[in-house]
mmCIF file of C-alpha atoms in Angstrom:
data_model
loop_
_atom_site.group_PDB
_atom_site.id
_atom_site.type_symbol
_atom_site.label_atom_id
_atom_site.label_comp_id
_atom_site.label_asym_id
_atom_site.label_seq_id
_atom_site.Cartn_x
_atom_site.Cartn_y
_atom_site.Cartn_z
ATOM 1 C CA MET D 1 -21.693 1.766 -1.489
ATOM 2 C CA ARG D 2 -22.240 4.684 0.866
ATOM 3 C CA THR D 3 -21.817 4.925 4.613
ATOM 4 C CA VAL D 4 -23.156 7.922 6.533
ATOM 5 C CA PHE D 5 -22.758 7.848 10.268
ATOM 6 C CA SER D 6 -26.205 9.056 11.304
ATOM 7 C CA SER D 7 -29.157 11.054 10.042
ATOM 8 C CA ALA D 8 -28.637 13.438 12.948
ATOM 9 C CA LEU D 9 -25.202 14.199 11.589
ATOM 10 C CA ILE D 10 -26.676 14.988 8.179
ATOM 11 C CA LEU D 11 -28.978 17.480 9.868
ATOM 12 C CA ALA D 12 -26.005 18.909 11.723
ATOM 13 C CA GLY D 13 -24.259 19.407 8.390
ATOM 14 C CA MET D 14 -27.294 21.179 6.921
ATOM 15 C CA LEU D 15 -27.406 23.507 9.915
ATOM 16 C CA ALA D 16 -23.659 23.967 9.879
ATOM 17 C CA SER D 17 -21.799 26.672 11.720
ATOM 18 C CA PRO D 18 -19.815 29.293 9.762
ATOM 19 C CA ALA D 19 -16.754 27.039 9.930
ATOM 20 C CA ALA D 20 -18.695 24.261 8.220
ATOM 21 C CA ALA D 21 -19.769 26.644 5.469
ATOM 22 C CA GLN D 22 -16.313 26.019 3.999
ATOM 23 C CA VAL D 23 -17.248 22.367 3.399
ATOM 24 C CA SER D 24 -18.508 21.687 -0.124
ATOM 25 C CA ASP D 25 -22.150 20.489 -0.093
ATOM 26 C CA ASN D 26 -21.885 20.294 3.719
ATOM 27 C CA VAL D 27 -20.440 16.745 3.543
ATOM 28 C CA VAL D 28 -16.846 15.517 3.673
ATOM 29 C CA ARG D 29 -17.031 12.613 1.257
ATOM 30 C CA ILE D 30 -14.300 9.949 1.050
ATOM 31 C CA GLY D 31 -14.167 7.592 -1.932
ATOM 32 C CA ILE D 32 -12.528 4.174 -1.588
ATOM 33 C CA VAL D 33 -11.558 3.148 -5.123
ATOM 34 C CA ASN D 34 -9.732 -0.158 -5.448
ATOM 35 C CA ASP D 35 -10.020 -3.805 -6.468
ATOM 36 C CA MET D 36 -13.168 -5.148 -4.808
ATOM 37 C CA GLY D 37 -13.287 -8.629 -6.298
ATOM 38 C CA GLY D 38 -9.982 -9.540 -7.941
ATOM 39 C CA ILE D 39 -6.376 -10.310 -7.121
ATOM 40 C CA TYR D 40 -5.959 -7.462 -4.591
ATOM 41 C CA ALA D 41 -9.396 -7.584 -2.988
ATOM 42 C CA ASP D 42 -8.073 -9.443 0.050
ATOM 43 C CA ALA D 43 -5.423 -6.806 0.758
ATOM 44 C CA GLY D 44 -7.730 -3.868 -0.004
ATOM 45 C CA GLY D 45 -11.311 -4.479 -1.061
ATOM 46 C CA LYS D 46 -14.059 -4.021 1.497
ATOM 47 C CA GLY D 47 -11.458 -4.025 4.281
ATOM 48 C CA SER D 48 -10.348 -0.603 3.068
ATOM 49 C CA ILE D 49 -13.928 0.629 3.464
ATOM 50 C CA ILE D 50 -13.934 -0.626 7.053
ATOM 51 C CA ALA D 51 -10.589 1.073 7.689
ATOM 52 C CA ALA D 52 -11.977 4.398 6.429
ATOM 53 C CA GLU D 53 -15.055 3.946 8.607
ATOM 54 C CA LEU D 54 -12.829 3.438 11.657
ATOM 55 C CA ALA D 55 -10.993 6.655 10.810
ATOM 56 C CA ALA D 56 -14.327 8.484 10.589
ATOM 57 C CA GLU D 57 -15.367 6.989 13.945
ATOM 58 C CA ASP D 58 -12.288 8.580 15.517
ATOM 59 C CA PHE D 59 -13.830 11.949 14.624
ATOM 60 C CA GLY D 60 -17.292 11.060 15.870
ATOM 61 C CA GLY D 61 -18.501 10.761 12.289
ATOM 62 C CA LYS D 62 -18.104 14.461 11.481
ATOM 63 C CA VAL D 63 -15.510 17.142 10.855
ATOM 64 C CA LEU D 64 -16.120 20.914 10.801
ATOM 65 C CA ASN D 65 -19.658 20.106 11.977
ATOM 66 C CA SER D 66 -20.288 18.259 8.706
ATOM 67 C CA PRO D 67 -20.922 14.506 8.356
ATOM 68 C CA ILE D 68 -18.282 12.205 6.953
ATOM 69 C CA GLU D 69 -19.559 9.920 4.208
ATOM 70 C CA ILE D 70 -17.760 6.887 2.764
ATOM 71 C CA VAL D 71 -18.463 5.777 -0.818
ATOM 72 C CA SER D 72 -16.724 3.054 -2.787
ATOM 73 C CA ALA D 73 -16.107 1.795 -6.325
ATOM 74 C CA ASP D 74 -14.357 -1.145 -8.002
ATOM 75 C CA HIS D 75 -11.850 -0.266 -10.735
ATOM 76 C CA GLN D 76 -11.110 -3.948 -11.491
ATOM 77 C CA ASN D 77 -7.397 -3.071 -11.758
ATOM 78 C CA LYS D 78 -8.054 -1.445 -15.142
ATOM 79 C CA PRO D 79 -6.521 2.025 -15.647
ATOM 80 C CA ASP D 80 -9.232 3.249 -18.019
ATOM 81 C CA ILE D 81 -12.006 2.260 -15.623
ATOM 82 C CA ALA D 82 -10.048 3.765 -12.717
ATOM 83 C CA ALA D 83 -9.661 7.113 -14.474
ATOM 84 C CA ASN D 84 -13.345 7.246 -15.397
ATOM 85 C CA LEU D 85 -14.397 6.376 -11.856
ATOM 86 C CA ALA D 86 -12.134 9.079 -10.430
ATOM 87 C CA ARG D 87 -13.683 11.670 -12.763
ATOM 88 C CA GLN D 88 -17.184 10.581 -11.781
ATOM 89 C CA GLU D 89 -16.403 10.626 -8.071
ATOM 90 C CA TYR D 90 -14.746 14.050 -8.131
ATOM 91 C CA ASP D 91 -17.100 15.669 -10.683
ATOM 92 C CA SER D 92 -20.578 14.300 -10.048
ATOM 93 C CA GLN D 93 -20.560 12.438 -6.744
ATOM 94 C CA GLY D 94 -19.077 15.201 -4.622
ATOM 95 C CA VAL D 95 -16.100 13.133 -3.483
ATOM 96 C CA ASP D 96 -13.445 15.255 -1.785
ATOM 97 C CA VAL D 97 -10.702 12.634 -1.530
ATOM 98 C CA ILE D 98 -9.988 9.187 -2.983
ATOM 99 C CA ALA D 99 -8.185 6.614 -0.829
ATOM 100 C CA ASP D 100 -6.445 3.241 -1.351
ATOM 101 C CA GLY D 101 -5.947 3.300 -5.131
ATOM 102 C CA GLY D 102 -5.349 -0.423 -5.556
ATOM 103 C CA SER D 103 -2.907 -1.530 -8.250
ATOM 104 C CA SER D 104 -0.146 0.739 -9.532
ATOM 105 C CA ALA D 105 -1.361 1.242 -13.090
ATOM 106 C CA ALA D 106 -4.895 2.071 -11.943
ATOM 107 C CA ALA D 107 -3.603 4.393 -9.232
ATOM 108 C CA LEU D 108 -1.380 6.314 -11.660
ATOM 109 C CA ALA D 109 -4.412 6.876 -13.894
ATOM 110 C CA MET D 110 -6.396 8.241 -10.942
ATOM 111 C CA GLN D 111 -3.461 10.362 -9.831
ATOM 112 C CA ASN D 112 -3.611 12.198 -13.153
ATOM 113 C CA VAL D 113 -7.298 12.959 -12.617
ATOM 114 C CA SER D 114 -6.584 14.097 -9.055
ATOM 115 C CA ARG D 115 -4.026 16.579 -10.356
ATOM 116 C CA GLU D 116 -6.403 17.884 -13.028
ATOM 117 C CA ARG D 117 -9.269 18.323 -10.551
ATOM 118 C CA LYS D 118 -7.051 19.652 -7.738
ATOM 119 C CA LYS D 119 -8.427 16.997 -5.410
ATOM 120 C CA VAL D 120 -6.499 14.968 -2.833
ATOM 121 C CA ILE D 121 -5.699 11.287 -3.429
ATOM 122 C CA LEU D 122 -4.331 9.018 -0.677
ATOM 123 C CA LEU D 123 -2.450 6.031 -2.090
ATOM 124 C CA SER D 124 -1.765 3.063 0.181
ATOM 125 C CA GLY D 125 -2.375 0.250 -2.318
ATOM 126 C CA PRO D 126 0.013 0.982 -5.229
ATOM 127 C CA ALA D 127 3.727 0.293 -4.920
ATOM 128 C CA THR D 128 5.334 1.933 -7.934
ATOM 129 C CA ALA D 129 7.779 4.641 -6.893
ATOM 130 C CA GLU D 130 6.672 6.613 -9.946
ATOM 131 C CA VAL D 131 3.879 8.037 -7.762
ATOM 132 C CA THR D 132 6.438 10.273 -6.061
ATOM 133 C CA GLY D 133 8.826 10.317 -9.009
ATOM 134 C CA LYS D 134 8.106 11.820 -12.402
ATOM 135 C CA SER D 135 4.342 11.502 -11.819
ATOM 136 C CA CYS D 136 4.393 13.364 -8.493
ATOM 137 C CA SER D 137 1.649 15.841 -7.667
ATOM 138 C CA PRO D 138 1.000 18.309 -4.843
ATOM 139 C CA TYR D 139 -2.367 16.555 -4.374
ATOM 140 C CA SER D 140 -1.172 12.952 -4.091
ATOM 141 C CA PHE D 141 0.252 11.181 -1.053
ATOM 142 C CA HIS D 142 2.069 7.836 -1.073
ATOM 143 C CA TRP D 143 1.481 6.309 2.311
ATOM 144 C CA MET D 144 2.803 2.820 3.046
ATOM 145 C CA TYR D 145 5.459 1.424 0.703
ATOM 146 C CA ASP D 146 7.021 1.795 -2.721
ATOM 147 C CA THR D 147 9.250 -0.197 -5.033
ATOM 148 C CA TYR D 148 12.380 1.759 -4.115
ATOM 149 C CA ALA D 149 12.098 0.896 -0.410
ATOM 150 C CA LEU D 150 10.814 -2.641 -0.942
ATOM 151 C CA ALA D 151 13.763 -3.432 -3.219
ATOM 152 C CA ALA D 152 16.341 -2.454 -0.605
ATOM 153 C CA ALA D 153 16.138 -5.090 2.105
ATOM 154 C CA PRO D 154 16.018 -8.565 0.454
ATOM 155 C CA PRO D 155 18.914 -8.191 -2.045
ATOM 156 C CA GLU D 156 21.329 -6.942 0.595
ATOM 157 C CA GLY D 157 20.828 -9.917 2.898
ATOM 158 C CA VAL D 158 20.667 -12.528 0.142
ATOM 159 C CA LEU D 159 23.790 -11.302 -1.654
ATOM 160 C CA LYS D 160 25.779 -11.391 1.554
ATOM 161 C CA ASN D 161 24.911 -15.083 1.840
ATOM 162 C CA GLY D 162 26.066 -16.034 -1.643
ATOM 163 C CA GLY D 163 22.917 -15.410 -3.666
ATOM 164 C CA ASP D 164 24.695 -13.725 -6.564
ATOM 165 C CA THR D 165 22.672 -14.932 -9.580
ATOM 166 C CA TRP D 166 19.003 -13.972 -9.925
ATOM 167 C CA PHE D 167 16.014 -14.865 -12.093
ATOM 168 C CA PHE D 168 12.892 -12.650 -12.035
ATOM 169 C CA ILE D 169 9.242 -13.581 -12.416
ATOM 170 C CA THR D 170 7.746 -10.133 -12.844
ATOM 171 C CA ALA D 171 4.139 -8.968 -12.928
ATOM 172 C CA ASP D 172 3.608 -7.441 -16.361
ATOM 173 C CA TYR D 173 2.401 -3.982 -15.343
ATOM 174 C CA ALA D 174 3.705 -0.818 -13.665
ATOM 175 C CA PHE D 175 4.375 -2.278 -10.204
ATOM 176 C CA GLY D 176 6.272 -5.361 -11.372
ATOM 177 C CA LYS D 177 8.411 -3.519 -13.886
ATOM 178 C CA SER D 178 9.306 -0.818 -11.360
ATOM 179 C CA MET D 179 10.047 -3.450 -8.715
ATOM 180 C CA GLU D 180 12.361 -5.415 -11.002
ATOM 181 C CA SER D 181 14.139 -2.255 -12.127
ATOM 182 C CA GLU D 182 14.810 -1.026 -8.585
ATOM 183 C CA ALA D 183 15.947 -4.441 -7.353
ATOM 184 C CA THR D 184 18.210 -4.999 -10.371
ATOM 185 C CA LYS D 185 20.061 -1.744 -9.670
ATOM 186 C CA ARG D 186 20.881 -2.961 -6.160
ATOM 187 C CA ILE D 187 21.808 -6.465 -7.259
ATOM 188 C CA VAL D 188 24.213 -5.239 -9.931
ATOM 189 C CA ALA D 189 25.687 -2.527 -7.681
ATOM 190 C CA ALA D 190 26.470 -5.180 -5.071
ATOM 191 C CA GLY D 191 28.218 -7.460 -7.565
ATOM 192 C CA GLY D 192 25.309 -9.765 -8.370
ATOM 193 C CA LYS D 193 23.904 -10.665 -11.779
ATOM 194 C CA VAL D 194 20.422 -11.078 -13.219
ATOM 195 C CA VAL D 195 20.631 -14.124 -15.512
ATOM 196 C CA GLY D 196 17.081 -14.067 -16.816
ATOM 197 C CA GLY D 197 13.448 -13.270 -16.277
ATOM 198 C CA VAL D 198 9.887 -13.563 -17.537
ATOM 199 C CA ARG D 199 6.808 -11.355 -17.391
ATOM 200 C CA SER D 200 3.646 -12.901 -15.962
ATOM 201 C CA PRO D 201 0.148 -11.567 -16.714
ATOM 202 C CA LEU D 202 -1.854 -10.214 -13.805
ATOM 203 C CA ASP D 203 -3.823 -12.873 -11.896
ATOM 204 C CA THR D 204 -1.939 -15.847 -13.352
ATOM 205 C CA PRO D 205 -3.325 -19.194 -12.134
ATOM 206 C CA ASP D 206 -0.475 -21.319 -13.515
ATOM 207 C CA PHE D 207 3.172 -20.393 -12.945
ATOM 208 C CA SER D 208 4.564 -23.760 -14.055
ATOM 209 C CA SER D 209 6.211 -22.599 -17.301
ATOM 210 C CA PHE D 210 7.746 -19.569 -15.580
ATOM 211 C CA LEU D 211 9.047 -21.696 -12.708
ATOM 212 C CA LEU D 212 10.585 -24.223 -15.086
ATOM 213 C CA GLN D 213 12.386 -21.396 -16.906
ATOM 214 C CA ALA D 214 13.699 -20.137 -13.585
ATOM 215 C CA GLN D 215 14.864 -23.626 -12.658
ATOM 216 C CA GLY D 216 16.540 -24.076 -16.024
ATOM 217 C CA SER D 217 18.450 -20.789 -15.687
ATOM 218 C CA GLY D 218 20.554 -22.165 -12.841
ATOM 219 C CA ALA D 219 19.996 -18.982 -10.832
ATOM 220 C CA LYS D 220 20.574 -19.247 -7.105
ATOM 221 C CA VAL D 221 17.743 -16.810 -6.390
ATOM 222 C CA LEU D 222 14.198 -16.782 -7.748
ATOM 223 C CA ALA D 223 12.875 -13.234 -7.311
ATOM 224 C CA LEU D 224 9.124 -12.683 -7.354
ATOM 225 C CA ALA D 225 8.289 -9.130 -8.417
ATOM 226 C CA THR D 226 4.614 -9.953 -7.947
ATOM 227 C CA ALA D 227 1.937 -9.222 -5.357
ATOM 228 C CA GLY D 228 -1.339 -10.463 -3.936
ATOM 229 C CA SER D 229 -2.541 -13.948 -4.838
ATOM 230 C CA ASP D 230 0.033 -14.097 -7.653
ATOM 231 C CA THR D 231 2.758 -14.260 -4.992
ATOM 232 C CA SER D 232 1.083 -16.901 -2.844
ATOM 233 C CA ASN D 233 0.218 -19.014 -5.922
ATOM 234 C CA ALA D 234 3.784 -18.804 -7.254
ATOM 235 C CA ILE D 235 5.255 -19.878 -3.926
ATOM 236 C CA LYS D 236 2.856 -22.788 -3.486
ATOM 237 C CA GLN D 237 3.628 -23.984 -7.012
ATOM 238 C CA ALA D 238 7.378 -23.534 -6.468
ATOM 239 C CA HIS D 239 7.072 -25.960 -3.575
ATOM 240 C CA GLU D 240 5.211 -28.413 -5.794
ATOM 241 C CA PHE D 241 8.079 -28.264 -8.328
ATOM 242 C CA ASN D 242 10.661 -28.630 -5.534
ATOM 243 C CA ILE D 243 12.242 -25.350 -6.571
ATOM 244 C CA ILE D 244 12.346 -23.894 -3.065
ATOM 245 C CA GLY D 245 15.130 -25.301 -0.943
ATOM 246 C CA GLY D 246 18.339 -26.968 -1.961
ATOM 247 C CA LYS D 247 20.282 -24.613 -4.207
ATOM 248 C CA THR D 248 17.473 -22.126 -4.877
ATOM 249 C CA GLN D 249 16.241 -19.370 -2.590
ATOM 250 C CA VAL D 250 12.995 -17.523 -3.232
ATOM 251 C CA VAL D 251 12.820 -13.793 -2.542
ATOM 252 C CA THR D 252 9.632 -11.765 -2.364
ATOM 253 C CA PHE D 253 9.540 -7.978 -2.319
ATOM 254 C CA LEU D 254 5.907 -7.206 -1.510
ATOM 255 C CA MET D 255 4.087 -9.712 0.661
ATOM 256 C CA PHE D 256 0.818 -8.990 2.409
ATOM 257 C CA ILE D 257 -0.012 -10.769 5.638
ATOM 258 C CA ASN D 258 -3.019 -12.124 3.727
ATOM 259 C CA ASP D 259 -0.603 -13.810 1.294
ATOM 260 C CA VAL D 260 1.085 -15.643 4.163
ATOM 261 C CA ASP D 261 -2.302 -16.838 5.358
ATOM 262 C CA ALA D 262 -3.175 -18.051 1.855
ATOM 263 C CA MET D 263 0.054 -20.002 1.325
ATOM 264 C CA GLY D 264 0.364 -21.271 4.915
ATOM 265 C CA LEU D 265 3.381 -21.205 7.206
ATOM 266 C CA GLN D 266 4.615 -24.546 5.893
ATOM 267 C CA ASN D 267 5.060 -23.022 2.433
ATOM 268 C CA GLY D 268 5.990 -19.501 3.518
ATOM 269 C CA GLN D 269 8.363 -20.113 6.421
ATOM 270 C CA GLY D 270 11.630 -18.221 6.149
ATOM 271 C CA LEU D 271 10.512 -15.854 3.376
ATOM 272 C CA VAL D 272 11.876 -12.359 3.832
ATOM 273 C CA SER D 273 10.089 -9.185 2.757
ATOM 274 C CA SER D 274 9.373 -5.789 4.295
ATOM 275 C CA THR D 275 6.421 -3.779 5.557
ATOM 276 C CA THR D 276 5.501 -0.526 7.276
ATOM 277 C CA TYR D 277 2.721 -2.074 9.361
ATOM 278 C CA TYR D 278 2.233 -5.317 11.257
ATOM 279 C CA HIS D 279 -0.730 -5.902 13.529
ATOM 280 C CA ASP D 280 1.463 -7.219 16.358
ATOM 281 C CA LEU D 281 4.186 -4.576 16.124
ATOM 282 C CA ASP D 282 3.329 -2.511 19.206
ATOM 283 C CA ASP D 283 0.448 -1.561 21.493
ATOM 284 C CA GLY D 284 -0.981 0.981 19.043
ATOM 285 C CA SER D 285 -0.868 -1.489 16.160
ATOM 286 C CA ARG D 286 -2.590 -4.114 18.288
ATOM 287 C CA ALA D 287 -5.295 -1.676 19.429
ATOM 288 C CA PHE D 288 -6.152 -0.659 15.864
ATOM 289 C CA ALA D 289 -5.989 -4.284 14.714
ATOM 290 C CA LYS D 290 -8.506 -5.305 17.380
ATOM 291 C CA ARG D 291 -11.015 -2.680 16.225
ATOM 292 C CA PHE D 292 -10.599 -3.812 12.627
ATOM 293 C CA TRP D 293 -10.635 -7.520 13.543
ATOM 294 C CA ASP D 294 -13.924 -7.100 15.400
ATOM 295 C CA LYS D 295 -15.543 -5.875 12.175
ATOM 296 C CA MET D 296 -13.670 -7.908 9.546
ATOM 297 C CA GLY D 297 -12.873 -11.168 11.336
ATOM 298 C CA ARG D 298 -9.133 -10.876 10.759
ATOM 299 C CA PRO D 299 -6.367 -8.313 11.197
ATOM 300 C CA PRO D 300 -5.791 -5.522 8.667
ATOM 301 C CA SER D 301 -3.352 -5.721 5.802
ATOM 302 C CA ILE D 302 -0.719 -3.057 5.281
ATOM 303 C CA VAL D 303 -2.991 -1.493 2.634
ATOM 304 C CA GLN D 304 -5.998 -1.329 4.943
ATOM 305 C CA ALA D 305 -3.878 0.061 7.769
ATOM 306 C CA GLY D 306 -2.653 2.686 5.319
ATOM 307 C CA VAL D 307 -6.203 3.691 4.432
ATOM 308 C CA TYR D 308 -6.969 4.224 8.109
ATOM 309 C CA SER D 309 -3.793 6.219 8.759
ATOM 310 C CA SER D 310 -4.051 8.399 5.641
ATOM 311 C CA VAL D 311 -7.748 9.168 6.152
ATOM 312 C CA VAL D 312 -7.117 10.126 9.800
ATOM 313 C CA HIS D 313 -4.409 12.551 8.679
ATOM 314 C CA TYR D 314 -6.615 13.922 5.904
ATOM 315 C CA LEU D 315 -9.464 14.591 8.337
ATOM 316 C CA LYS D 316 -7.083 16.287 10.776
ATOM 317 C CA ALA D 317 -5.927 18.502 7.913
ATOM 318 C CA VAL D 318 -9.524 19.366 6.950
ATOM 319 C CA ALA D 319 -10.169 20.395 10.546
ATOM 320 C CA ALA D 320 -6.965 22.438 10.717
ATOM 321 C CA ALA D 321 -7.529 24.107 7.338
ATOM 322 C CA GLY D 322 -11.169 24.910 8.108
ATOM 323 C CA THR D 323 -12.199 23.671 4.667
ATOM 324 C CA ASP D 324 -12.262 20.631 2.387
ATOM 325 C CA ASP D 325 -10.757 22.628 -0.496
ATOM 326 C CA GLY D 326 -8.195 20.267 -2.055
ATOM 327 C CA THR D 327 -5.381 22.782 -2.430
ATOM 328 C CA LYS D 328 -5.625 24.052 1.129
ATOM 329 C CA VAL D 329 -6.035 20.596 2.666
ATOM 330 C CA ALA D 330 -3.085 19.177 0.722
ATOM 331 C CA ALA D 331 -0.886 22.042 1.916
ATOM 332 C CA LYS D 332 -1.962 21.438 5.510
ATOM 333 C CA MET D 333 -1.246 17.695 5.183
ATOM 334 C CA HIS D 334 2.318 18.476 4.127
ATOM 335 C CA GLU D 335 2.698 20.904 6.999
ATOM 336 C CA MET D 336 1.476 18.643 9.826
ATOM 337 C CA PRO D 337 3.371 15.670 11.337
ATOM 338 C CA VAL D 338 1.594 12.335 10.964
ATOM 339 C CA ASN D 339 0.466 10.722 14.208
ATOM 340 C CA ASP D 340 -2.067 7.948 14.706
ATOM 341 C CA ALA D 341 -2.351 4.592 16.482
ATOM 342 C CA PHE D 342 0.771 3.181 14.825
ATOM 343 C CA THR D 343 2.441 6.156 13.104
ATOM 344 C CA HIS D 344 4.590 8.389 15.269
ATOM 345 C CA ASN D 345 5.799 11.843 14.190
ATOM 346 C CA ALA D 346 6.340 10.867 10.562
ATOM 347 C CA THR D 347 6.719 13.632 8.002
ATOM 348 C CA ILE D 348 5.508 14.080 4.426
ATOM 349 C CA ARG D 349 8.017 15.229 1.840
ATOM 350 C CA ALA D 350 7.125 17.700 -0.919
ATOM 351 C CA ASP D 351 6.741 14.833 -3.400
ATOM 352 C CA GLY D 352 4.008 13.287 -1.219
ATOM 353 C CA ARG D 353 6.194 10.502 0.178
ATOM 354 C CA LEU D 354 5.397 9.704 3.827
ATOM 355 C CA LEU D 355 8.766 9.082 5.481
ATOM 356 C CA ARG D 356 7.867 6.304 7.907
ATOM 357 C CA ASP D 357 9.959 3.432 9.276
ATOM 358 C CA LEU D 358 10.297 0.255 7.214
ATOM 359 C CA TYR D 359 10.416 -3.154 8.920
ATOM 360 C CA VAL D 360 12.149 -6.198 7.464
ATOM 361 C CA THR D 361 10.014 -9.280 8.149
ATOM 362 C CA GLN D 362 10.537 -13.018 8.067
ATOM 363 C CA VAL D 363 7.747 -15.584 7.983
ATOM 364 C CA LYS D 364 7.730 -17.729 11.118
ATOM 365 C CA THR D 365 7.975 -21.486 11.121
ATOM 366 C CA PRO D 366 4.849 -23.391 12.196
ATOM 367 C CA ALA D 367 6.585 -24.119 15.507
ATOM 368 C CA GLU D 368 7.293 -20.420 16.130
ATOM 369 C CA SER D 369 3.718 -19.279 15.541
ATOM 370 C CA LYS D 370 1.667 -18.920 18.707
ATOM 371 C CA GLY D 371 -1.766 -18.716 17.137
ATOM 372 C CA PRO D 372 -3.936 -17.452 14.259
ATOM 373 C CA TRP D 373 -2.276 -14.715 12.187
ATOM 374 C CA ASP D 374 0.961 -14.871 14.218
ATOM 375 C CA TYR D 375 2.989 -15.074 11.032
ATOM 376 C CA TRP D 376 5.839 -12.573 11.038
ATOM 377 C CA LYS D 377 8.832 -11.679 13.104
ATOM 378 C CA ILE D 378 10.578 -8.332 12.685
ATOM 379 C CA ILE D 379 14.265 -8.900 11.993
ATOM 380 C CA ALA D 380 15.373 -5.327 11.227
ATOM 381 C CA THR D 381 14.121 -1.740 11.169
ATOM 382 C CA ILE D 382 15.119 0.819 8.528
ATOM 383 C CA PRO D 383 14.454 4.380 9.814
ATOM 384 C CA GLY D 384 12.148 6.645 7.853
ATOM 385 C CA ASP D 385 14.989 8.968 6.866
ATOM 386 C CA LYS D 386 16.928 6.036 5.341
ATOM 387 C CA ALA D 387 14.304 3.780 3.745
ATOM 388 C CA TRP D 388 13.037 5.947 0.886
ATOM 389 C CA ARG D 389 14.562 7.324 -2.295
ATOM 390 C CA PRO D 390 16.752 10.350 -1.468
ATOM 391 C CA ALA D 391 15.338 13.630 -2.712
ATOM 392 C CA GLN D 392 18.449 14.308 -4.791
ATOM 393 C CA GLU D 393 17.837 11.113 -6.800
ATOM 394 C CA SER D 394 14.187 11.845 -7.540
ATOM 395 C CA GLU D 395 12.672 12.930 -10.850
ATOM 396 C CA CYS D 396 9.912 14.834 -9.015
ATOM 397 C CA PRO D 397 9.974 18.560 -9.911
ATOM 398 C CA LEU D 398 8.406 19.413 -6.544
ATOM 399 C CA LEU D 399 11.673 18.564 -4.794
ATOM 400 C CA THR D 400 13.412 21.825 -5.584
ATOM 401 C CA SER D 401 16.173 21.253 -3.010
ATOM 402 C CA LYS D 402 17.803 18.503 -5.074
#
């Protein structure tokens, strides 16, 4: 899929000024590579294309007098396909930057290609903290959340209320394993204990055997280190098995607003997770959400909001650098503060981690909700300088000040 904002803009690119001569093939081309039809399509998918288009609209469809073009591809959450697509986009399709990234394993594969090709990659879909850990790159940027930050909020609150024994249902790929590892460190450090766990394949339709194992463990807390429709399916089935309530509390670490919609407030009420974007957070969030909603028919997910925010910052950096050269643009992105409709003076660390505020959310009860998509309430805010892994604890060689 390709989106070009007007034929007049293509002509403008062909007749570019000297500044635009620094733009490769006279087009700034953005590739959205994610899951377009699977488990994460609702959180990313075509909504990420729309988010990138809205970012391009903010620039009038051009930067450095050259048109902005949006292309897209579906990696099906498969790392080998993702890596091949990234090579094709960078090498033969003239793509200057890839955005979204989708699932963690696929994104890590594309991150390697980005490093090899010295091209920028903007990751708002993947959660694994490895992106800014041992796999860090001067060309990659981790925009919205990661497993280190997501693991912080739920264990602290649950342990304080007596939830000291945990059982994990963990997605069997990079995100789930990283999520479980980070959460376990916090649980054990706070005096809790992990009494068992199982690994679930991606896009599991039936969680019954996993839920029965969790129930049989006697754990007070069922922790879901899953995402997308896996999370909403697991919660709905936990209700069917009467696992939620009584002596068992369910904890989620990564929950998209789309997941809440899929499971319904009756099933999701009270669930605690965290986010860096909510469409009803403030005036800027609501203004962006309205633009997106008008095109998509619903508010943006955290992933789609991240695509918008990261692409806006990338385009600002292209304009400031006077070129779409990956090395120069990446350096400029690190140098500039991040400001957009819902991001305010955030900074990017040398490992590519955007240090933005993290919000702890709780799903509203049906009685608390005032209308469609009014699903969350913000119960705490963790400042950007506190939410993310400290530089001195990172395995990233780019953080030389450790």
